[in-house]
Coordinates of C-alpha atoms and ligand atoms in Angstrom, one line a residue:
X1 CA 25.7 -10.9 -14.8
X2 CA 27.7 -9.9 -11.8
X3 CA 25.0 -9.3 -9.7
X4 CA 27.0 -8.1 -6.4
X5 CA 28.9 -5.8 -8.8
X6 CA 25.5 -4.4 -10.3
X7 CA 24.2 -3.6 -7.1
X8 CA 27.2 -2.1 -5.6
X9 CA 27.7 0.5 -8.7
X10 CA 24.0 1.5 -8.4
X11 CA 24.3 2.0 -4.7
X12 CA 27.4 4.1 -5.0
X13 CA 25.6 6.5 -7.2
X14 CA 22.5 6.8 -5.0
X15 CA 21.9 10.3 -3.5
X16 CA 21.0 10.1 0.1
X17 CA 17.2 9.7 0.3
X18 CA 16.8 7.4 -2.4
X19 CA 16.4 3.6 -1.6
X20 CA 16.9 0.5 -4.4
X21 CA 14.2 -1.9 -4.7
X22 CA 15.9 -4.8 -6.4
X23 CA 13.0 -6.5 -8.8
X24 CA 13.9 -10.1 -8.6
X25 CA 10.5 -11.2 -10.2
X26 CA 11.2 -14.5 -12.2
X27 CA 14.7 -14.9 -10.7
X28 CA 15.7 -17.9 -8.6
X29 CA 16.7 -17.5 -4.7
X30 CA 20.6 -17.8 -5.6
X31 CA 20.4 -14.5 -7.5
X32 CA 18.5 -12.9 -4.6
X33 CA 20.9 -14.4 -2.1
X34 CA 23.7 -12.9 -4.2
X35 CA 22.4 -9.4 -3.8
X36 CA 21.5 -10.2 -0.3
X37 CA 25.2 -10.7 0.5
X38 CA 26.4 -7.5 -0.4
X39 CA 23.7 -5.7 1.8
X40 CA 20.5 -5.4 -0.6
X41 CA 17.3 -5.9 1.7
X42 CA 14.5 -4.6 -0.6
X43 CA 13.2 -6.8 -3.0
X44 CA 10.4 -6.3 -5.5
X45 CA 8.1 -9.1 -6.9
X46 CA 4.9 -9.1 -8.8
X47 CA 3.3 -12.4 -8.5
X48 CA 1.8 -13.3 -5.2
X49 CA 2.6 -17.1 -5.3
X50 CA 6.3 -16.4 -6.2
X51 CA 6.5 -13.8 -3.4
X52 CA 5.2 -16.0 -0.7
X53 CA 7.5 -18.9 -1.7
X54 CA 10.5 -16.6 -1.4
X55 CA 9.4 -15.1 1.6
X56 CA 9.4 -18.5 3.1
X57 CA 12.6 -19.6 1.7
X58 CA 14.8 -16.5 2.2
X59 CA 16.1 -14.5 5.2
X60 CA 13.5 -12.9 7.5
X61 CA 15.0 -9.4 7.5
X62 CA 14.5 -8.9 3.6
X63 CA 11.8 -6.2 3.0
X64 CA 9.2 -7.6 0.4
X65 CA 7.7 -4.9 -1.9
X66 CA 4.7 -5.8 -4.2
X67 CA 5.4 -4.0 -7.4
X68 CA 2.2 -4.8 -9.4
X69 CA -1.3 -5.2 -8.8
X70 CA -2.4 -7.9 -6.6
X71 CA -5.6 -9.8 -7.4
X72 CA -8.0 -8.9 -4.6
X73 CA -8.5 -12.7 -3.9
X74 CA -4.7 -13.1 -3.4
X75 CA -4.0 -10.1 -1.1
X76 CA -4.6 -12.5 2.1
X77 CA -1.4 -14.3 1.4
X78 CA 1.0 -11.4 1.4
X79 CA -1.0 -9.3 4.2
X80 CA 0.9 -10.7 7.1
X81 CA 4.4 -9.6 5.9
X82 CA 4.4 -7.2 3.0
X83 CA 6.1 -3.9 3.5
X84 CA 4.9 -1.8 0.7
X85 CA 2.4 -2.6 -2.1
X86 CA 3.4 -0.2 -5.2
X87 CA 0.4 -0.6 -7.4
X88 CA -2.7 0.5 -5.8
X89 CA -5.3 2.4 -8.1
X90 CA -8.7 1.5 -6.9
X91 CA -10.9 1.7 -3.9
X92 CA -12.0 -1.8 -4.2
X93 CA -8.2 -3.0 -4.1
X94 CA -7.7 -0.7 -1.1
X95 CA -10.7 -2.0 0.7
X96 CA -9.5 -5.6 0.5
X97 CA -6.2 -4.6 1.7
X98 CA -7.6 -2.6 4.5
X99 CA -9.5 -5.8 5.5
X100 CA -6.6 -8.1 5.5
X101 CA -4.6 -5.6 7.2
X102 CA -7.2 -5.7 9.9
X103 CA -7.2 -9.5 10.1
X104 CA -3.5 -9.2 10.8
X105 CA -3.5 -6.5 13.1
X106 CA -1.3 -4.1 11.0
X107 CA -1.2 -1.0 8.7
X108 CA -0.2 -2.1 5.4
X109 CA 1.6 0.6 3.4
X110 CA 0.5 1.4 -0.2
X111 CA 1.5 3.8 -3.0
X112 CA -1.2 5.1 -5.2
X113 CA -0.1 4.2 -9.0
X114 CA -0.7 7.0 -11.6
X115 CA -1.1 6.7 -15.2
X116 CA 1.7 9.2 -16.5
X117 CA 2.9 7.5 -19.7
X118 CA 1.5 8.2 -23.3
X119 CA 0.8 4.4 -23.8
X120 CA -2.7 3.5 -22.9
X121 CA -3.2 1.0 -19.9
X122 CA -5.9 -0.2 -17.6
X123 CA -3.8 0.8 -14.6
X124 CA -3.2 3.7 -12.7
X125 CA -5.2 7.0 -11.5
X126 CA -5.6 10.4 -12.8
X127 CA -4.9 13.2 -10.3
X128 CA -8.6 13.8 -10.1
X129 CA -9.4 10.3 -9.5
X130 CA -7.0 10.2 -6.6
X131 CA -8.7 13.4 -5.3
X132 CA -12.0 11.6 -5.4
X133 CA -10.7 8.4 -3.8
X134 CA -8.8 10.4 -0.8
X135 CA -11.8 12.6 -0.2
X136 CA -14.4 9.7 -0.3
X137 CA -16.1 8.4 3.0
X138 CA -15.2 5.0 2.2
X139 CA -11.4 5.9 2.2
X140 CA -12.0 7.6 5.4
X141 CA -13.0 4.6 7.2
X142 CA -9.8 2.7 6.2
X143 CA -7.7 2.2 9.5
X144 CA -5.5 -0.5 8.2
X145 CA -4.0 0.9 5.1
X146 CA -1.5 3.8 5.1
X147 CA -1.0 5.6 1.8
X148 CA 2.8 6.2 1.9
X149 CA 3.1 8.2 -1.6
X150 CA 2.7 7.7 -5.4
X151 CA 4.1 5.4 -8.1
X152 CA 4.4 5.7 -11.9
X153 CA 6.0 4.1 -14.8
X154 CA 7.2 6.4 -17.6
X155 CA 6.6 5.6 -21.5
X156 CA 9.2 3.1 -23.0
X157 CA 10.9 5.5 -25.5
X158 CA 14.4 6.8 -26.1
X159 CA 12.9 10.5 -25.9
X160 CA 14.7 11.7 -22.5
X161 CA 12.8 14.8 -22.6
X162 CA 9.4 13.0 -22.7
X163 CA 10.2 10.7 -19.9
X164 CA 11.6 13.6 -17.9
X165 CA 8.3 15.2 -18.0
X166 CA 6.3 12.3 -17.1
X167 CA 8.3 11.8 -14.0
X168 CA 7.9 15.5 -13.3
X169 CA 4.4 15.4 -13.6
X170 CA 4.3 12.5 -11.0
X171 CA 6.4 14.7 -8.9
X172 CA 3.8 17.3 -9.2
X173 CA 0.9 15.0 -8.3
X174 CA 2.6 14.1 -5.3
X175 CA 3.2 17.6 -4.1
X176 CA -0.5 18.5 -4.9
X177 CA -1.9 15.4 -2.8
X178 CA 0.9 16.1 -0.2
X179 CA -0.6 19.5 0.5
X180 CA -4.2 18.7 0.0
X181 CA -4.4 15.6 2.1
X182 CA -1.2 14.9 3.8
X183 CA 0.3 17.9 4.9
X184 CA 0.3 16.8 8.5
X185 CA 1.7 13.3 7.8
X186 CA 5.4 12.4 7.5
X187 CA 4.4 8.8 6.2
X188 CA 3.4 10.3 2.9
X189 CA 6.9 10.5 1.6
X190 CA 7.8 8.1 -1.2
X191 CA 7.9 8.5 -5.0
X192 CA 8.5 5.4 -6.6
X193 CA 9.5 5.9 -10.2
X194 CA 12.7 4.8 -12.3
X195 CA 13.4 1.5 -13.8
X196 CA 16.7 -0.1 -15.4
X197 CA 16.2 2.1 -18.6
X198 CA 15.3 5.7 -17.0
X199 CA 16.2 5.6 -13.2
X200 CA 19.1 8.0 -13.5
X201 CA 16.4 10.5 -15.0
X202 CA 13.8 9.5 -12.4
X203 CA 16.5 10.2 -9.4
X204 CA 17.0 13.7 -11.1
X205 CA 13.3 14.3 -10.9
X206 CA 12.8 13.5 -7.2
X207 CA 12.3 9.8 -7.1
X208 CA 12.8 8.1 -3.5
X209 CA 12.4 4.6 -4.6
X210 CA 14.0 3.2 -7.7
X211 CA 12.9 -0.4 -9.0
X212 CA 15.5 -1.9 -10.7
X213 CA 15.3 -5.3 -12.3
X214 CA 17.2 -6.6 -15.4
X215 CA 20.1 -3.9 -15.0
X216 CA 21.1 -5.8 -11.9
X217 CA 20.0 -9.6 -12.5
X218 CA 20.2 -9.6 -16.3
X219 CA 17.1 -10.1 -18.7
X220 CA 14.2 -12.1 -17.8
X221 CA 13.1 -15.3 -19.5
X222 CA 9.4 -15.6 -18.9
Ligands
LIG301 C1 9.5 -5.5 -14.0 C2 9.2 -4.2 -13.4 C3 10.3 -3.3 -12.8 C4 11.8 -3.6 -13.1 O1 11.9 -3.6 -14.7 P1 13.6 -3.6 -15.5 O2 13.1 -2.9 -16.5 O3 13.7 -5.0 -15.5 O4 14.2 -2.9 -14.3 C5 10.1 -2.1 -12.4 N1 8.6 -1.8 -12.1 C6 7.7 -2.6 -12.3 C7 6.2 -2.1 -11.9 C8 7.9 -4.0 -13.0 O5 7.0 -4.5 -13.1

């Protein structure tokens, strides 16, 4: 894989207002540095242990994003430095993030993850669940989390119409929540959607953060 070339090609076609999260999970430091050298600064990981090690070993101006669901007992390891957690979908997890944010004297930015795909999974909220969460007294007490937007994953399918509709539904949820809870807040502004197989569609449908891994770094060997 020519990592530098892949990054440059993606970046050339990114409209204003859309940022690239280079998903470097399972990939070695050399690969991350190859992307860093052509100006990439946002990287996404989904294992706390790998993320902490890479944070320690790599340049400090990298903006690290956690793109999955951190286990609550591991949030403390990323709380000092994480820029954005993409996969929050429960009050319990937000409560832990809030607690660790307070210990580190910072507000931790999080995205609410929604279940927009047809595939069943235990992850992701419905719009109704999000409304309940955001209206709850418990949530109102959280001073060290900042909800910065929404995140979702489309169904893994060749049916581009279906993918488009799922992305559209996430954009719709974003707009509803924005109007209902965050009309006064500039910080609720992110729609994290689009991966290697579907990011051009996601951009068409209003993504602000695409999360691209294999298209940059090659297939992952787990
Ligand atoms: C792995 C992963 C990605 C990147 O997937 P690719 O298909 O390799 O681009 C994006 N988002 C999440 C949540 C992931 O876990």
